[in-house]
JSON list of C-alpha atoms and ligand atoms in Angstrom, two decimals:
[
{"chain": "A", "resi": 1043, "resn": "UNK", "atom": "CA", "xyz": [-178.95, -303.76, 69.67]},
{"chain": "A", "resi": 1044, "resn": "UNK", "atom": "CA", "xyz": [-175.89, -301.09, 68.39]},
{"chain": "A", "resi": 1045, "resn": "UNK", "atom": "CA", "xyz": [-174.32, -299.75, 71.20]},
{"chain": "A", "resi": 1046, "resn": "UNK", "atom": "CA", "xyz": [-173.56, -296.36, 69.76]},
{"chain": "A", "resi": 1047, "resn": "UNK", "atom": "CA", "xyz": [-177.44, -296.44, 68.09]},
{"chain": "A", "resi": 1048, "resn": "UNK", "atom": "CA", "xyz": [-179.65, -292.98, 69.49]},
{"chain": "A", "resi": 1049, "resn": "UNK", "atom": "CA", "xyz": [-182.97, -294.91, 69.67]},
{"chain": "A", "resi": 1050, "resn": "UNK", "atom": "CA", "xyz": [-181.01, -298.36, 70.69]},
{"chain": "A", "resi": 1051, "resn": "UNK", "atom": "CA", "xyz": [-179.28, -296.10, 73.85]},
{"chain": "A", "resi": 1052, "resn": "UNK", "atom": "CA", "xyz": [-183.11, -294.46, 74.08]},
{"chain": "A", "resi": 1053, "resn": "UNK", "atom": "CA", "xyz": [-184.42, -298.10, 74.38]},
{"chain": "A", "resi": 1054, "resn": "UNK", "atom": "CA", "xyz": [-181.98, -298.98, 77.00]},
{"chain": "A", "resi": 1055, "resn": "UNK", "atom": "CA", "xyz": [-182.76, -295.99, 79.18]},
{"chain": "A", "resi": 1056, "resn": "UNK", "atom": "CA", "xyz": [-178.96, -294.70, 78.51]},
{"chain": "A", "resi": 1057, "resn": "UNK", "atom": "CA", "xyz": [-180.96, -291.59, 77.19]},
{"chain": "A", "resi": 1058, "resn": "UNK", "atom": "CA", "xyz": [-183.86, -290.32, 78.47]},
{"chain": "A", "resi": 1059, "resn": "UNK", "atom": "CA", "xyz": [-186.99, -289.68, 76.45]},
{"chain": "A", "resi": 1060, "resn": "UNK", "atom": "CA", "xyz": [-191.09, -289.18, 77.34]},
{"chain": "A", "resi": 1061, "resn": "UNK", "atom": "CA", "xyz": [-192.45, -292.96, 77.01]},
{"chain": "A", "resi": 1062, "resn": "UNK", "atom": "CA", "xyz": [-196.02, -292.66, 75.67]},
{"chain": "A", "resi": 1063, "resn": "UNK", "atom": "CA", "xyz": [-196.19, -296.64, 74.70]},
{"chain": "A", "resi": 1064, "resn": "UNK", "atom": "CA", "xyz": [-193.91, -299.90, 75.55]},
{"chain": "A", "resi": 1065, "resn": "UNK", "atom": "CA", "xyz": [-193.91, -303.75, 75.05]},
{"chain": "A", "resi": 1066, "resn": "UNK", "atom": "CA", "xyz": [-191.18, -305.97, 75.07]},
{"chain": "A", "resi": 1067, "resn": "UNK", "atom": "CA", "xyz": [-190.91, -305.74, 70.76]},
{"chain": "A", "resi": 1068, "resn": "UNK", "atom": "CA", "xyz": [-191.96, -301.65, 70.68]},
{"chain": "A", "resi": 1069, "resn": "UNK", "atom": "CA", "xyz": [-191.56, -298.71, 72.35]},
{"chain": "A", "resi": 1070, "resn": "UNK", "atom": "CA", "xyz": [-193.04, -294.78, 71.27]},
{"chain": "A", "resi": 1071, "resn": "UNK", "atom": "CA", "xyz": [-192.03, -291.53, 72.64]},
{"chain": "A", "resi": 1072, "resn": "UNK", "atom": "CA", "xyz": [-192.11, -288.09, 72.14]},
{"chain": "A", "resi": 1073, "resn": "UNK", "atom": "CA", "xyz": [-189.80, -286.22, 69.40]},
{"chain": "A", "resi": 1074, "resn": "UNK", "atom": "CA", "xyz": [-187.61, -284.05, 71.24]},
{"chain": "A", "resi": 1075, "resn": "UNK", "atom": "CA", "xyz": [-188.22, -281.40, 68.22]},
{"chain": "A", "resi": 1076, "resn": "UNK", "atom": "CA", "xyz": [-192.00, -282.05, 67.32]},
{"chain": "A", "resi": 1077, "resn": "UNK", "atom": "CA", "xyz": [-193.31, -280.62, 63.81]},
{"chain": "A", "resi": 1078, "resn": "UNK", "atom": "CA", "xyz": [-196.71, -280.91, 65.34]},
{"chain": "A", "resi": 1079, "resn": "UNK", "atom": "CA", "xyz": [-198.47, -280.76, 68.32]},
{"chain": "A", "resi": 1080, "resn": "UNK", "atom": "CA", "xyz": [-198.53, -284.11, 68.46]},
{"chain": "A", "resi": 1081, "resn": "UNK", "atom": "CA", "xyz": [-195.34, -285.90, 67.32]},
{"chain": "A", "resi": 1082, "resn": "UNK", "atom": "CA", "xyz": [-194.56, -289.07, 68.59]},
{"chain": "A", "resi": 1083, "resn": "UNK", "atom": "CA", "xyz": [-191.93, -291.52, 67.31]},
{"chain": "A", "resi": 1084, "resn": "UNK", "atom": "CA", "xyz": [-192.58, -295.58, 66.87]},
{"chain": "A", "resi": 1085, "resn": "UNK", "atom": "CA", "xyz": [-189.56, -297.91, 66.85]},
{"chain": "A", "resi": 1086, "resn": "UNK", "atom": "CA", "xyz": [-189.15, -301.75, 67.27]},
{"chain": "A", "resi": 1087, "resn": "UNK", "atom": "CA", "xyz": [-186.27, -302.37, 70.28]},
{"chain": "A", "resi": 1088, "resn": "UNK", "atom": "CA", "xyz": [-184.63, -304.66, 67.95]},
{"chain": "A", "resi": 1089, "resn": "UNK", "atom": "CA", "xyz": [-182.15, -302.16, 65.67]},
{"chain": "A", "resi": 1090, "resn": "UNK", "atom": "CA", "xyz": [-183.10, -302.26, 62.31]},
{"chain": "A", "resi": 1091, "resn": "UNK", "atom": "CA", "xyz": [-181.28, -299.66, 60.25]},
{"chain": "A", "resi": 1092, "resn": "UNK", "atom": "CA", "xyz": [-184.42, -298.39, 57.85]},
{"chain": "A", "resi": 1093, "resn": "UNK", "atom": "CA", "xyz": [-187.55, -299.84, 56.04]},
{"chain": "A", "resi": 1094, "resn": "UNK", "atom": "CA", "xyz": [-184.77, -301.02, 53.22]},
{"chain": "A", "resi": 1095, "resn": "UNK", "atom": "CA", "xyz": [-183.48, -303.18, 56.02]},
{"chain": "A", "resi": 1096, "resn": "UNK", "atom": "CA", "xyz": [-186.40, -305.10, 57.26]},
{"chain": "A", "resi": 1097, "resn": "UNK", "atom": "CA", "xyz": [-186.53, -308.86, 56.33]},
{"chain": "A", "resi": 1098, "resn": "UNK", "atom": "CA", "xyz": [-189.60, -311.41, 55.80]},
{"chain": "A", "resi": 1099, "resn": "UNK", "atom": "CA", "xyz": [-188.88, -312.38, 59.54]},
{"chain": "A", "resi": 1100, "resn": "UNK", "atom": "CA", "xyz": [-189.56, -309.33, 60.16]},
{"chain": "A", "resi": 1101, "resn": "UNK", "atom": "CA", "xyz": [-193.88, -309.19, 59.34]},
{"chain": "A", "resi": 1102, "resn": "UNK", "atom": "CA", "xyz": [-195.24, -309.78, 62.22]},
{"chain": "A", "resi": 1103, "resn": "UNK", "atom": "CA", "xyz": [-193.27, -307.47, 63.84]},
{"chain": "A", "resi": 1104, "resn": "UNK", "atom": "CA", "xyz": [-194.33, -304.82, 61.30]},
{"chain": "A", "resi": 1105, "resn": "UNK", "atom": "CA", "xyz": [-197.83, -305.68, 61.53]},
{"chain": "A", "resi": 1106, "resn": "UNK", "atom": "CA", "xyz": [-197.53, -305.80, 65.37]},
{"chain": "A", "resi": 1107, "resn": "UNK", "atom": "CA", "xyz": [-196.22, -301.74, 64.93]},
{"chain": "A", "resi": 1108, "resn": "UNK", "atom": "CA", "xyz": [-199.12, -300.67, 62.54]},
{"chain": "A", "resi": 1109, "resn": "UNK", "atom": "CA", "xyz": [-201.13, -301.39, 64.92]},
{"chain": "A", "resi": 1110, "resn": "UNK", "atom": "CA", "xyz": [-200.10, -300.14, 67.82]},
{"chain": "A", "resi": 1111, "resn": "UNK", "atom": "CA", "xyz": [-200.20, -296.94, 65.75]},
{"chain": "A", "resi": 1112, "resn": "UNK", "atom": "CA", "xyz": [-203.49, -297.18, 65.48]},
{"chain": "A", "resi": 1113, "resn": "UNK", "atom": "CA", "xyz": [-203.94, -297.96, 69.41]},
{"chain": "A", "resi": 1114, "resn": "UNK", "atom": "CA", "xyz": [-202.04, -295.23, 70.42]},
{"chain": "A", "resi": 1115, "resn": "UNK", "atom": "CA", "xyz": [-204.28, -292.42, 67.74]},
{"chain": "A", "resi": 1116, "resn": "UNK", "atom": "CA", "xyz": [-207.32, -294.03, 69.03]},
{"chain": "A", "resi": 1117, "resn": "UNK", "atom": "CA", "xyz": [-206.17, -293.62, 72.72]},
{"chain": "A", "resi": 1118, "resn": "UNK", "atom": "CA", "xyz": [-204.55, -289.46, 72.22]},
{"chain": "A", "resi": 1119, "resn": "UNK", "atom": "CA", "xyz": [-207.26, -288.52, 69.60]},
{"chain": "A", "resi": 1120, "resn": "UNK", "atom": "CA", "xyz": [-210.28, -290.96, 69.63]},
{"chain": "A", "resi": 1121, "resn": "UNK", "atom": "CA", "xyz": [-211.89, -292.63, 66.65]},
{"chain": "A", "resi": 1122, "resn": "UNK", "atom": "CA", "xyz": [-211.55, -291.30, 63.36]},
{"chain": "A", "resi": 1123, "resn": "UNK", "atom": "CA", "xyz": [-208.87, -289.00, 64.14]},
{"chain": "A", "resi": 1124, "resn": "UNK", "atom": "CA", "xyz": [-206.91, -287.45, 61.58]},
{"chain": "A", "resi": 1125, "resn": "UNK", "atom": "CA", "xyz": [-203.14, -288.24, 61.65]},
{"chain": "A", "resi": 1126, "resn": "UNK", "atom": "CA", "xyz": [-200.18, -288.66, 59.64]},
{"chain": "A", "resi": 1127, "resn": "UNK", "atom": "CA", "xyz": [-197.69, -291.29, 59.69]},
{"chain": "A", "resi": 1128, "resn": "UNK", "atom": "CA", "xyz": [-193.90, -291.19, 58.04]},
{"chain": "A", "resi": 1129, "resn": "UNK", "atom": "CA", "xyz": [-190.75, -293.03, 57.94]},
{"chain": "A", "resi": 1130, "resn": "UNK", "atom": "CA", "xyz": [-188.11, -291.31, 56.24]},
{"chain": "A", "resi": 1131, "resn": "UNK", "atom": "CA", "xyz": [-186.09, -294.08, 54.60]},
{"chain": "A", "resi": 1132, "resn": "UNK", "atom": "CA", "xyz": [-182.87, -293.01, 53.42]},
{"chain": "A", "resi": 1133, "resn": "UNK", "atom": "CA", "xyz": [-180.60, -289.70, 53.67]},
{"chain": "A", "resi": 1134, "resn": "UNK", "atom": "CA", "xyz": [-182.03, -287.85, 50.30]},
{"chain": "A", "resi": 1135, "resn": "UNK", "atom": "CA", "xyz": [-185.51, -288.25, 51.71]},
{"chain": "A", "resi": 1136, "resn": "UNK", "atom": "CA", "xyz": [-184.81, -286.57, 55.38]},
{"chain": "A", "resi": 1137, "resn": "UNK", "atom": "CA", "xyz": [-183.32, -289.83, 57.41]},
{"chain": "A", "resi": 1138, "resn": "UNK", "atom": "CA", "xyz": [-181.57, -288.62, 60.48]},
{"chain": "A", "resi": 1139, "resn": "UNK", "atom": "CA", "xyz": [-181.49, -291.09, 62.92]},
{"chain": "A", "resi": 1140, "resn": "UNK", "atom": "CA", "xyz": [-180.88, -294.86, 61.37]},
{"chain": "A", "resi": 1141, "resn": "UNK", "atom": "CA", "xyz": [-183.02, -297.15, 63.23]},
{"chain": "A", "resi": 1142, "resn": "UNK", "atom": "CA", "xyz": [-186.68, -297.98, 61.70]},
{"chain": "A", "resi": 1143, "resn": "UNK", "atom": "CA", "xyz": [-188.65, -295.61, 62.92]},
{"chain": "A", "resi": 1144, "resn": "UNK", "atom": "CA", "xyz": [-192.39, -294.04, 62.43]},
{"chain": "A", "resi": 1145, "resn": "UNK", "atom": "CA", "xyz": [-193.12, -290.54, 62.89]},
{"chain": "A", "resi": 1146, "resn": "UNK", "atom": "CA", "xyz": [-196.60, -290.13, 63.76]},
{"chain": "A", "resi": 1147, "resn": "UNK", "atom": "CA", "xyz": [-197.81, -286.72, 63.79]},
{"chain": "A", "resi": 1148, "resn": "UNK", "atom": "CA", "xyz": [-201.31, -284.86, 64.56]},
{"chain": "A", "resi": 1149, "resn": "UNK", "atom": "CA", "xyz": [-203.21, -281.86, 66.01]},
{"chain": "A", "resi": 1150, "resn": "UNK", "atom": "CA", "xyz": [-203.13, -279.46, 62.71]},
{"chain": "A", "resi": 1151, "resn": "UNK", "atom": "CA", "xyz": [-203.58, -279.54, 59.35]},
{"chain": "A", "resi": 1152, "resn": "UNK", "atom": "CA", "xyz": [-201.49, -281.28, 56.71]},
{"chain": "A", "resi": 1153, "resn": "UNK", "atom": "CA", "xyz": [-200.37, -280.18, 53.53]},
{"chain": "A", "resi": 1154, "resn": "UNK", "atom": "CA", "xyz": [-199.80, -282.83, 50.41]},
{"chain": "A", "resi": 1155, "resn": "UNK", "atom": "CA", "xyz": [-197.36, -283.35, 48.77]},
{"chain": "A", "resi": 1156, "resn": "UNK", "atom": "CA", "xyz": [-194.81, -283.23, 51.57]},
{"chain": "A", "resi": 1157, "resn": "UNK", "atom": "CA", "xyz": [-191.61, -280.83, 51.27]},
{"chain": "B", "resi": 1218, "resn": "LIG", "atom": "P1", "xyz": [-185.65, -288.76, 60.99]},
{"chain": "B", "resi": 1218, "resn": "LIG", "atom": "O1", "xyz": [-185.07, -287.41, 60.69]},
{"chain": "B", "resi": 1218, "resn": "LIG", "atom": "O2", "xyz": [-184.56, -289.81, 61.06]},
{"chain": "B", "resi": 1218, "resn": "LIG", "atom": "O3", "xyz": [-186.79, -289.18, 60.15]},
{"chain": "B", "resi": 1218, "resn": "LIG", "atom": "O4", "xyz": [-186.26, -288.64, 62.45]},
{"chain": "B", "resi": 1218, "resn": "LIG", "atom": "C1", "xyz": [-185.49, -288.60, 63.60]},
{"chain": "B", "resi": 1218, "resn": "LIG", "atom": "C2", "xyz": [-186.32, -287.89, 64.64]},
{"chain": "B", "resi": 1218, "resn": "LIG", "atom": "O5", "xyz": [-185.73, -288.12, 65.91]},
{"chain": "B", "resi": 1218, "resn": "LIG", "atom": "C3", "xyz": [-186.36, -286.36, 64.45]},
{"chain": "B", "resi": 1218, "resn": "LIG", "atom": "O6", "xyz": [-187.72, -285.95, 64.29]},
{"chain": "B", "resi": 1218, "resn": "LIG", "atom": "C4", "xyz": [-185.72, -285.81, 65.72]},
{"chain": "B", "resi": 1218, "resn": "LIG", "atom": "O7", "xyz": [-186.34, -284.65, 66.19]},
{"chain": "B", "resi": 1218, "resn": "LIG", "atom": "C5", "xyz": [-185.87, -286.96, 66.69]},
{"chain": "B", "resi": 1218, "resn": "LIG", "atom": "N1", "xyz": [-184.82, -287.02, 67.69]},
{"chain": "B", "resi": 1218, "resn": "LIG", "atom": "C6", "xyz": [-183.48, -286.83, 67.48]},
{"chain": "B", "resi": 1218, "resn": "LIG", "atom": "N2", "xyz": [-182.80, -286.98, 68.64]},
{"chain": "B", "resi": 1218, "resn": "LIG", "atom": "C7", "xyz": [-183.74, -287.25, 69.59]},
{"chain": "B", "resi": 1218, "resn": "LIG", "atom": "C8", "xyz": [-183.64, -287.51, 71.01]},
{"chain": "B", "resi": 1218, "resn": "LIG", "atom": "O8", "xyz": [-182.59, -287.52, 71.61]},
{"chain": "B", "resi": 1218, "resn": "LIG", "atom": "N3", "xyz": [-184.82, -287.75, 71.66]},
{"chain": "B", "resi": 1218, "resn": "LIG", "atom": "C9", "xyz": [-186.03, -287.74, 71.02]},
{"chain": "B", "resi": 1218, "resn": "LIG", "atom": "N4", "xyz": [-187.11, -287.97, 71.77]},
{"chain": "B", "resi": 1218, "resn": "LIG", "atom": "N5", "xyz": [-186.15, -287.52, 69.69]},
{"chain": "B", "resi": 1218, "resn": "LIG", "atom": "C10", "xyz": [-185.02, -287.28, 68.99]},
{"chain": "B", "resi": 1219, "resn": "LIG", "atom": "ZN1", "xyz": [-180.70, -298.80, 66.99]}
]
């Protein structure tokens, strides 16, 4: 846990935010400034700074989050739903908040490549 970490205070109820998903190793809510109409962020509790800071201890708790990903789509959209799912790793490519997280987004169309 960092104690002046957005997601880490968001974790610890210190700010409040629209649970959709918890367990004791993950927890998703809404983004408070969604790019689609559905737009729901994925983090692990424990405070990792980005995907360039995960370590091999860290797999099953990776694994663990893909798949809740998938829970969660099936769950809000059904089977074979069509989603998209991001982590911005890194300033240059649109980081703004720097603890792992997974932007899952859904309800229109998406464009490729991304902006
Ligand atoms: P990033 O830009 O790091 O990839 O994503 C950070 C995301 O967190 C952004 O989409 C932003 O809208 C969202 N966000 C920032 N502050 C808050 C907040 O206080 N609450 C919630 N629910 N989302 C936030
Ligand atoms: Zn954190």
């Amino acid at each position: 846990m960092n104690k002046d970490c957005l997601f880490c205070r968001i974790v610890r109820g210190e700010v409040p935010s629209q649970k959709v998903f918890e367990n004791k190793e993950l927890l998703a809510f809404k983004d408070i400034n969604p790019q689609a109409p559905i737009h729901i962020i994925i983090i692990p509790k424990k405070h990792i700074n980005s995907l360039s800071g995960v370590e091999k201890k860290d797999d099953v708790l990776l694994g663990h989050l893909q798949l809740v990903i998938s829970e969660i789509t099936e769950k809000m959209l059904g089977k074979n739903s069509s989603y998209r799912v991001v982590t911005n790793c890194g300033e240059e490519a649109g980081q703004s908040v720097f603890h792992l997280h997974y932007h899952l987004l859904a309800g229109r169309r998406f464009t490729w490549p991304p902006g």
